[in-house]
Amino acid sequence: MSRLLRLTSLWFVLPTLLASGITLLTFDLPSGYLDGVFLLVVAALAILLFDALSGQRLSEAARFRERDYAGTREAFVALALAALVVLFCLLDLTLFPVPLFDKPTAYAVMTGGREHVRHISDMCWVLPPIGMLCTRRKWLCAALVAIGLLFPVLVIDRNRLFASLFAVALVIALRRDPEQPVPWKTMLVLALTGCGVFSALGIFRSGLLEGITLPFSAVYRASPVGIKWLLLYAAAGPYNFGAMLARHYHDAGILLQQLIPQGSSIATAGTGLPLDFPTINVGTEFLPFLLALGPVGAVLAMIALYAMASWSVRRLRAGVSLFSLLIFLRIAYVCVMSPFAPQAFTWTNFGFIGACLALQLLAAWLPDRTIPARMFGPSGQQSSVQPRSQV
């Protein structure tokens, strides 16, 4: 991985710049809306410049490849976590309607206790990396990867599908042979697969985007419907950010909802938020901070996201712990998705990070004899060369 690609800030700077460019391509922006897009671009470039000068980089691929997690106490705990997630995925599919087979709108119905089940089944994205890293049994690895990719499709959760594909791609890149270049062809295939399924699920769930009255550009109007779904999803976040900045609208309640347990990180529908089109309610990671604290709050949130990503990279460099890697995968993903929706500064995200820290501590306390080698496949004994996990 080149030195440039190992920059911490690139995980959210490049997506922010890409989403801002797509916004300019997709919309003929009304007066004042460009200011919000400009704010995102300038703040992102300033953070990129600071990061380039600071010298912090993600570890070389060799550091990740040399670690053999299978057979370690961390792998044992991670496989127990995977079993719990699989159980809740099965409960989600058996106790409640399956949106893909029942009706598309069922994906948003969280009554009858489904919201509590979903808190665990939403972690399905951890199954592929745990399967790829923690077992030498090919059938178990394949099963965990398949469940992590198929469950989001069944419940029409495109965000979790992207998270699973992102985790697979990043693990492949980090664990590749250091003498080999980044497998861009594999990355491209995963990206195209995710975009294709995303568009198909969008059409299945919400139709053909007819009746949406927004100032679309000629490029958007001439695009196929599948491409329209991708353009609209990528551009709606910066567009809504610019719209709220142009209106000087304030509502601290949206930020509080995503920080308080049992709140919602996407509670924009039905809140009185003066969106240009009510169902196009996605926003950037920084929109709630803009609504609560103004432009300064949005910039501070961008800086805080960079600080969070830097913290995850430092933990990873310290020892390449399995749970530090899961934390990094999560934070890298929310950084990539920051131009589209709030996921970093939510109580569920902080809860996942806290759970990983607790599980890493638990793994460090486990006696070696509690780990049955048969779980890991051939040569699955506890490795004597792995350093003790540190929290």
Short mmCIF file of C-alpha atoms in Angstrom, two decimals:
data_model
loop_
_atom_site.label_atom_id
_atom_site.label_comp_id
_atom_site.label_asym_id
_atom_site.label_seq_id
_atom_site.Cartn_x
_atom_site.Cartn_y
_atom_site.Cartn_z
CA MET A 1 0.00 0.00 0.00
CA SER A 2 1.57 3.29 -1.02
CA ARG A 3 2.43 5.87 1.61
CA LEU A 4 -0.30 8.18 0.32
CA LEU A 5 -3.01 5.53 0.57
CA ARG A 6 -2.02 4.88 4.18
CA LEU A 7 -2.99 8.40 5.24
CA THR A 8 -5.61 8.27 8.01
CA SER A 9 -7.61 11.22 6.71
CA LEU A 10 -8.14 9.70 3.25
CA TRP A 11 -10.82 7.40 4.67
CA PHE A 12 -13.26 10.31 4.82
CA VAL A 13 -11.59 13.08 2.78
CA LEU A 14 -11.74 11.24 -0.54
CA PRO A 15 -15.42 10.18 -0.11
CA THR A 16 -16.28 13.76 0.91
CA LEU A 17 -14.61 15.19 -2.18
CA LEU A 18 -16.21 12.52 -4.38
CA ALA A 19 -19.70 13.09 -2.93
CA SER A 20 -19.30 16.86 -3.31
CA GLY A 21 -18.28 16.45 -6.95
CA ILE A 22 -21.24 14.13 -7.60
CA THR A 23 -23.52 16.70 -5.97
CA LEU A 24 -22.38 19.35 -8.45
CA LEU A 25 -22.93 16.84 -11.27
CA THR A 26 -26.37 15.70 -10.10
CA PHE A 27 -28.01 19.01 -9.16
CA ASP A 28 -28.33 22.52 -10.46
CA LEU A 29 -27.84 23.92 -6.97
CA PRO A 30 -30.16 26.73 -5.85
CA SER A 31 -28.69 29.99 -4.61
CA GLY A 32 -26.77 29.59 -1.35
CA TYR A 33 -26.58 25.78 -1.46
CA LEU A 34 -23.04 25.82 -2.84
CA ASP A 35 -21.77 27.37 0.40
CA GLY A 36 -22.43 24.14 2.31
CA VAL A 37 -20.67 21.99 -0.29
CA PHE A 38 -17.76 24.44 -0.30
CA LEU A 39 -17.52 24.23 3.51
CA LEU A 40 -17.25 20.43 3.38
CA VAL A 41 -14.57 20.52 0.67
CA VAL A 42 -12.40 23.18 2.32
CA ALA A 43 -12.55 21.56 5.76
CA ALA A 44 -11.73 18.14 4.28
CA LEU A 45 -8.74 19.50 2.35
CA ALA A 46 -7.44 21.31 5.44
CA ILE A 47 -7.59 18.07 7.46
CA LEU A 48 -5.86 16.19 4.62
CA LEU A 49 -3.04 18.76 4.60
CA PHE A 50 -2.60 18.53 8.37
CA ASP A 51 -2.60 14.74 8.23
CA ALA A 52 -0.02 14.66 5.42
CA LEU A 53 2.30 16.84 7.50
CA SER A 54 1.75 14.95 10.76
CA GLY A 55 3.46 11.79 9.54
CA GLN A 56 1.00 9.22 10.96
CA ARG A 57 0.30 6.33 8.61
CA LEU A 58 -1.51 3.00 8.67
CA SER A 59 0.89 0.09 9.20
CA GLU A 60 2.42 -1.72 6.24
CA ALA A 61 0.57 -4.78 4.91
CA ALA A 62 3.37 -7.01 6.24
CA ARG A 63 2.36 -6.17 9.83
CA PHE A 64 -1.13 -7.54 9.21
CA ARG A 65 -0.08 -10.60 7.20
CA GLU A 66 2.43 -11.80 9.81
CA ARG A 67 -0.27 -12.11 12.46
CA ASP A 68 -2.01 -15.48 12.66
CA TYR A 69 -5.19 -14.96 14.65
CA ALA A 70 -6.61 -18.48 14.30
CA GLY A 71 -6.05 -20.42 17.49
CA THR A 72 -5.59 -17.39 19.72
CA ARG A 73 -7.77 -16.42 22.64
CA GLU A 74 -8.96 -13.38 20.68
CA ALA A 75 -10.13 -15.64 17.86
CA PHE A 76 -12.02 -17.83 20.35
CA VAL A 77 -13.84 -14.79 21.76
CA ALA A 78 -14.48 -13.40 18.27
CA LEU A 79 -16.01 -16.70 17.11
CA ALA A 80 -18.26 -16.64 20.18
CA LEU A 81 -19.33 -13.13 19.15
CA ALA A 82 -19.96 -14.38 15.61
CA ALA A 83 -22.15 -17.20 16.95
CA LEU A 84 -24.20 -14.67 18.91
CA VAL A 85 -24.63 -12.45 15.84
CA VAL A 86 -25.67 -15.43 13.68
CA LEU A 87 -28.24 -16.42 16.32
CA PHE A 88 -29.78 -12.95 16.28
CA CYS A 89 -29.77 -12.90 12.47
CA LEU A 90 -31.80 -16.12 12.55
CA LEU A 91 -34.15 -14.64 15.17
CA ASP A 92 -34.60 -11.56 12.99
CA LEU A 93 -35.56 -13.72 10.00
CA THR A 94 -37.82 -16.17 11.87
CA LEU A 95 -39.67 -13.91 14.32
CA PHE A 96 -40.38 -11.04 11.94
CA PRO A 97 -41.35 -10.59 8.27
CA VAL A 98 -38.48 -10.92 5.80
CA PRO A 99 -38.65 -7.70 3.73
CA LEU A 100 -37.23 -9.26 0.55
CA PHE A 101 -39.97 -11.91 0.49
CA ASP A 102 -42.79 -10.22 2.41
CA LYS A 103 -42.99 -6.58 1.41
CA PRO A 104 -40.23 -4.02 0.90
CA THR A 105 -41.62 -1.56 3.46
CA ALA A 106 -41.18 -4.17 6.22
CA TYR A 107 -37.49 -3.24 6.42
CA ALA A 108 -38.38 -0.10 8.39
CA VAL A 109 -40.85 -1.76 10.81
CA MET A 110 -39.13 -2.09 14.20
CA THR A 111 -42.09 -2.91 16.42
CA GLY A 112 -42.60 -5.99 18.58
CA GLY A 113 -39.04 -6.03 19.89
CA ARG A 114 -37.40 -6.13 16.48
CA GLU A 115 -35.40 -2.99 17.25
CA HIS A 116 -33.68 -4.85 20.12
CA VAL A 117 -32.93 -7.90 17.96
CA ARG A 118 -31.62 -5.62 15.23
CA HIS A 119 -29.07 -4.05 17.58
CA ILE A 120 -27.22 -7.38 17.48
CA SER A 121 -28.10 -8.64 13.99
CA ASP A 122 -26.91 -5.30 12.59
CA MET A 123 -23.40 -6.43 13.52
CA CYS A 124 -23.59 -9.01 10.70
CA TRP A 125 -20.79 -7.11 8.95
CA VAL A 126 -18.28 -8.53 11.49
CA LEU A 127 -18.97 -12.10 10.30
CA PRO A 128 -16.87 -11.96 7.09
CA PRO A 129 -13.69 -10.58 8.73
CA ILE A 130 -14.03 -12.97 11.67
CA GLY A 131 -14.47 -15.89 9.28
CA MET A 132 -11.50 -14.82 7.14
CA LEU A 133 -9.18 -14.25 10.11
CA CYS A 134 -10.19 -16.55 12.96
CA THR A 135 -10.60 -20.05 11.55
CA ARG A 136 -8.78 -22.36 9.17
CA ARG A 137 -11.93 -24.39 8.48
CA LYS A 138 -12.95 -23.38 4.96
CA TRP A 139 -16.61 -24.29 5.45
CA LEU A 140 -16.89 -22.11 8.55
CA CYS A 141 -15.13 -19.21 6.85
CA ALA A 142 -17.41 -19.51 3.80
CA ALA A 143 -20.52 -19.74 6.00
CA LEU A 144 -19.66 -16.60 7.99
CA VAL A 145 -18.83 -14.64 4.84
CA ALA A 146 -22.06 -15.81 3.15
CA ILE A 147 -24.25 -14.92 6.14
CA GLY A 148 -22.60 -11.51 6.44
CA LEU A 149 -23.38 -10.76 2.79
CA LEU A 150 -26.80 -12.42 2.41
CA PHE A 151 -28.51 -11.26 5.60
CA PRO A 152 -28.42 -7.54 4.62
CA VAL A 153 -29.97 -8.44 1.26
CA LEU A 154 -32.81 -10.38 2.91
CA VAL A 155 -33.67 -7.47 5.22
CA ILE A 156 -32.95 -4.88 2.48
CA ASP A 157 -30.29 -3.17 4.60
CA ARG A 158 -28.01 -1.63 2.00
CA ASN A 159 -25.84 0.04 4.62
CA ARG A 160 -24.96 -3.30 6.25
CA LEU A 161 -24.30 -4.80 2.83
CA PHE A 162 -21.82 -2.05 2.07
CA ALA A 163 -20.24 -2.52 5.51
CA SER A 164 -19.77 -6.26 4.90
CA LEU A 165 -18.30 -5.74 1.42
CA PHE A 166 -16.05 -2.98 2.74
CA ALA A 167 -14.76 -5.25 5.53
CA VAL A 168 -14.04 -8.05 3.05
CA ALA A 169 -12.20 -5.70 0.68
CA LEU A 170 -10.13 -4.11 3.43
CA VAL A 171 -9.14 -7.43 5.00
CA ILE A 172 -8.04 -8.70 1.57
CA ALA A 173 -5.98 -5.54 1.02
CA LEU A 174 -4.38 -5.58 4.46
CA ARG A 175 -3.61 -9.32 4.46
CA ARG A 176 -2.21 -9.54 0.95
CA ASP A 177 1.36 -10.57 0.17
CA PRO A 178 3.47 -7.46 0.89
CA GLU A 179 5.36 -8.07 -2.35
CA GLN A 180 2.11 -7.78 -4.33
CA PRO A 181 0.30 -4.52 -5.18
CA VAL A 182 -3.12 -3.65 -3.83
CA PRO A 183 -5.62 -6.01 -5.56
CA TRP A 184 -7.52 -3.27 -7.35
CA LYS A 185 -9.37 -5.70 -9.63
CA THR A 186 -10.82 -7.49 -6.61
CA MET A 187 -11.70 -4.15 -5.03
CA LEU A 188 -13.42 -3.07 -8.25
CA VAL A 189 -15.45 -6.29 -8.46
CA LEU A 190 -16.63 -5.88 -4.86
CA ALA A 191 -17.47 -2.21 -5.47
CA LEU A 192 -19.43 -2.95 -8.64
CA THR A 193 -21.25 -5.80 -6.90
CA GLY A 194 -22.21 -3.52 -4.03
CA CYS A 195 -23.37 -0.74 -6.36
CA GLY A 196 -25.38 -3.16 -8.49
CA VAL A 197 -27.15 -4.75 -5.53
CA PHE A 198 -27.66 -1.30 -4.00
CA SER A 199 -29.44 -0.05 -7.11
CA ALA A 200 -31.52 -3.21 -7.44
CA LEU A 201 -32.63 -3.08 -3.79
CA GLY A 202 -33.36 0.64 -4.11
CA ILE A 203 -35.63 0.03 -7.10
CA PHE A 204 -37.27 -2.93 -5.37
CA ARG A 205 -37.81 -1.00 -2.13
CA SER A 206 -38.84 2.44 -3.38
CA GLY A 207 -39.65 2.20 -7.05
CA LEU A 208 -38.26 4.14 -9.99
CA LEU A 209 -37.73 7.58 -8.36
CA GLU A 210 -40.76 9.02 -10.12
CA GLY A 211 -42.34 12.14 -8.68
CA ILE A 212 -39.22 13.44 -6.92
CA THR A 213 -39.12 17.19 -7.48
CA LEU A 214 -35.56 18.38 -6.97
CA PRO A 215 -33.41 20.64 -9.18
CA PHE A 216 -31.77 17.76 -11.05
CA SER A 217 -29.19 18.45 -13.74
CA ALA A 218 -29.44 17.32 -17.35
CA VAL A 219 -26.81 14.64 -16.64
CA TYR A 220 -28.98 13.09 -13.92
CA ARG A 221 -32.14 13.19 -16.00
CA ALA A 222 -30.40 11.42 -18.90
CA SER A 223 -29.00 8.62 -16.70
CA PRO A 224 -30.50 5.09 -16.42
CA VAL A 225 -32.60 4.49 -13.32
CA GLY A 226 -29.94 2.32 -11.67
CA ILE A 227 -27.35 5.07 -12.05
CA LYS A 228 -29.89 7.61 -10.79
CA TRP A 229 -30.18 5.68 -7.52
CA LEU A 230 -26.42 5.82 -7.03
CA LEU A 231 -26.15 9.51 -7.99
CA LEU A 232 -29.03 10.51 -5.74
CA TYR A 233 -27.74 8.59 -2.73
CA ALA A 234 -24.22 9.95 -3.15
CA ALA A 235 -25.35 13.54 -3.70
CA ALA A 236 -28.27 13.89 -1.29
CA GLY A 237 -26.07 14.26 1.81
CA PRO A 238 -24.07 17.32 0.67
CA TYR A 239 -27.22 18.70 -1.00
CA ASN A 240 -29.24 18.58 2.24
CA PHE A 241 -26.25 19.92 4.18
CA GLY A 242 -26.07 22.91 1.83
CA ALA A 243 -29.85 23.40 2.01
CA MET A 244 -29.87 23.57 5.82
CA LEU A 245 -26.88 25.92 5.88
CA ALA A 246 -28.55 28.20 3.33
CA ARG A 247 -31.72 28.29 5.46
CA HIS A 248 -29.79 28.82 8.74
CA TYR A 249 -31.99 26.13 10.24
CA HIS A 250 -31.32 24.93 13.80
CA ASP A 251 -32.60 21.83 15.60
CA ALA A 252 -30.41 20.31 18.34
CA GLY A 253 -32.90 17.50 18.90
CA ILE A 254 -31.66 15.47 15.92
CA LEU A 255 -28.13 15.36 17.34
CA LEU A 256 -29.40 14.40 20.77
CA GLN A 257 -31.53 11.58 19.34
CA GLN A 258 -28.53 9.85 17.77
CA LEU A 259 -26.42 10.17 20.94
CA ILE A 260 -29.02 8.90 23.43
CA PRO A 261 -29.69 5.14 23.70
CA GLN A 262 -32.94 4.12 22.00
CA GLY A 263 -32.72 7.29 19.93
CA SER A 264 -32.29 7.20 16.16
CA SER A 265 -29.32 8.20 14.06
CA ILE A 266 -31.54 8.87 11.03
CA ALA A 267 -34.50 10.54 12.70
CA THR A 268 -35.04 13.24 10.07
CA ALA A 269 -38.36 12.09 8.66
CA GLY A 270 -41.29 13.66 10.45
CA THR A 271 -39.18 16.04 12.54
CA GLY A 272 -40.13 19.26 10.79
CA LEU A 273 -36.77 19.48 9.04
CA PRO A 274 -37.42 21.70 6.00
CA LEU A 275 -36.06 19.31 3.39
CA ASP A 276 -36.62 20.08 -0.27
CA PHE A 277 -38.17 16.63 -0.66
CA PRO A 278 -39.30 14.85 2.53
CA THR A 279 -38.32 11.28 1.61
CA ILE A 280 -34.83 12.27 0.43
CA ASN A 281 -33.73 12.69 4.02
CA VAL A 282 -30.18 11.35 4.06
CA GLY A 283 -27.57 13.71 5.40
CA THR A 284 -23.87 13.84 6.02
CA GLU A 285 -22.28 12.76 9.28
CA PHE A 286 -21.95 16.44 10.05
CA LEU A 287 -25.53 17.59 9.38
CA PRO A 288 -26.76 17.06 12.98
CA PHE A 289 -23.82 19.14 14.25
CA LEU A 290 -24.64 21.85 11.72
CA LEU A 291 -28.25 21.90 12.93
CA ALA A 292 -27.22 22.01 16.60
CA LEU A 293 -24.09 24.18 16.56
CA GLY A 294 -23.90 25.84 13.16
CA PRO A 295 -21.00 25.72 10.67
CA VAL A 296 -18.40 25.74 13.46
CA GLY A 297 -20.01 22.64 14.96
CA ALA A 298 -19.89 20.87 11.59
CA VAL A 299 -16.18 21.62 11.18
CA LEU A 300 -15.47 20.48 14.75
CA ALA A 301 -17.31 17.22 14.00
CA MET A 302 -15.05 16.67 10.97
CA ILE A 303 -12.00 17.23 13.16
CA ALA A 304 -13.41 14.86 15.80
CA LEU A 305 -13.98 12.17 13.15
CA TYR A 306 -10.37 12.54 12.03
CA ALA A 307 -9.25 12.25 15.68
CA MET A 308 -11.35 9.09 16.08
CA ALA A 309 -9.78 7.57 12.96
CA SER A 310 -6.29 8.53 14.18
CA TRP A 311 -6.98 6.86 17.53
CA SER A 312 -8.03 3.62 15.82
CA VAL A 313 -4.88 3.65 13.67
CA ARG A 314 -2.64 4.17 16.71
CA ARG A 315 -4.28 1.25 18.52
CA LEU A 316 -3.79 -0.91 15.46
CA ARG A 317 -0.13 0.02 15.12
CA ALA A 318 0.51 -0.90 18.74
CA GLY A 319 -0.01 -4.64 18.29
CA VAL A 320 -2.43 -5.47 15.45
CA SER A 321 -4.89 -6.92 17.95
CA LEU A 322 -7.91 -8.60 16.38
CA PHE A 323 -10.39 -6.39 18.21
CA SER A 324 -8.35 -3.29 17.41
CA LEU A 325 -8.63 -4.38 13.78
CA LEU A 326 -12.42 -4.71 14.09
CA ILE A 327 -12.57 -1.23 15.64
CA PHE A 328 -10.47 0.12 12.77
CA LEU A 329 -12.69 -1.58 10.18
CA ARG A 330 -15.73 0.01 11.78
CA ILE A 331 -14.27 3.51 12.05
CA ALA A 332 -12.81 3.35 8.54
CA TYR A 333 -16.26 2.42 7.23
CA VAL A 334 -18.11 5.21 9.04
CA CYS A 335 -15.46 7.60 7.72
CA VAL A 336 -16.08 6.41 4.15
CA MET A 337 -19.84 6.80 4.67
CA SER A 338 -19.60 10.18 6.44
CA PRO A 339 -20.76 12.19 3.36
CA PHE A 340 -23.97 10.16 3.26
CA ALA A 341 -25.37 9.51 6.75
CA PRO A 342 -24.54 9.83 10.48
CA GLN A 343 -22.96 6.63 11.76
CA ALA A 344 -19.85 7.64 13.71
CA PHE A 345 -21.33 9.82 16.45
CA THR A 346 -24.13 7.48 17.47
CA TRP A 347 -24.65 5.53 20.67
CA THR A 348 -24.66 2.25 18.76
CA ASN A 349 -21.24 2.98 17.25
CA PHE A 350 -19.79 3.94 20.63
CA GLY A 351 -21.39 0.80 22.05
CA PHE A 352 -19.68 -1.39 19.44
CA ILE A 353 -16.30 0.18 20.20
CA GLY A 354 -16.86 -0.33 23.94
CA ALA A 355 -17.86 -3.96 23.36
CA CYS A 356 -14.68 -4.61 21.35
CA LEU A 357 -12.53 -3.12 24.13
CA ALA A 358 -14.32 -5.30 26.69
CA LEU A 359 -13.94 -8.43 24.54
CA GLN A 360 -10.25 -7.73 24.04
CA LEU A 361 -9.84 -7.50 27.81
CA LEU A 362 -11.81 -10.72 28.25
CA ALA A 363 -9.58 -12.50 25.73
CA ALA A 364 -6.47 -11.35 27.58
CA TRP A 365 -7.82 -12.80 30.83
CA LEU A 366 -8.80 -16.20 29.40
CA PRO A 367 -6.53 -19.11 30.36
CA ASP A 368 -5.07 -20.88 27.35
CA ARG A 369 -6.66 -24.22 28.25
CA THR A 370 -10.19 -22.81 27.73
CA ILE A 371 -9.66 -22.69 23.97
CA PRO A 372 -10.65 -25.90 22.14
CA ALA A 373 -8.23 -26.27 19.21
CA ARG A 374 -10.82 -28.17 17.13
CA MET A 375 -12.70 -24.88 16.57
CA PHE A 376 -9.92 -23.53 14.41
CA GLY A 377 -9.23 -26.40 12.05
CA PRO A 378 -5.86 -27.95 11.18
CA SER A 379 -2.94 -26.63 13.23
CA GLY A 380 -5.40 -24.62 15.32
CA GLN A 381 -3.38 -24.74 18.51
CA GLN A 382 -2.75 -21.63 20.56
CA SER A 383 0.20 -19.83 19.00
CA SER A 384 3.18 -19.37 21.28
CA VAL A 385 4.57 -16.46 19.31
CA GLN A 386 1.60 -14.13 19.54
CA PRO A 387 2.05 -11.26 22.01
CA ARG A 388 -0.42 -10.96 24.84
CA SER A 389 -3.33 -8.69 23.96
CA GLN A 390 -3.11 -5.28 25.51
CA VAL A 391 -6.00 -2.92 26.11
#
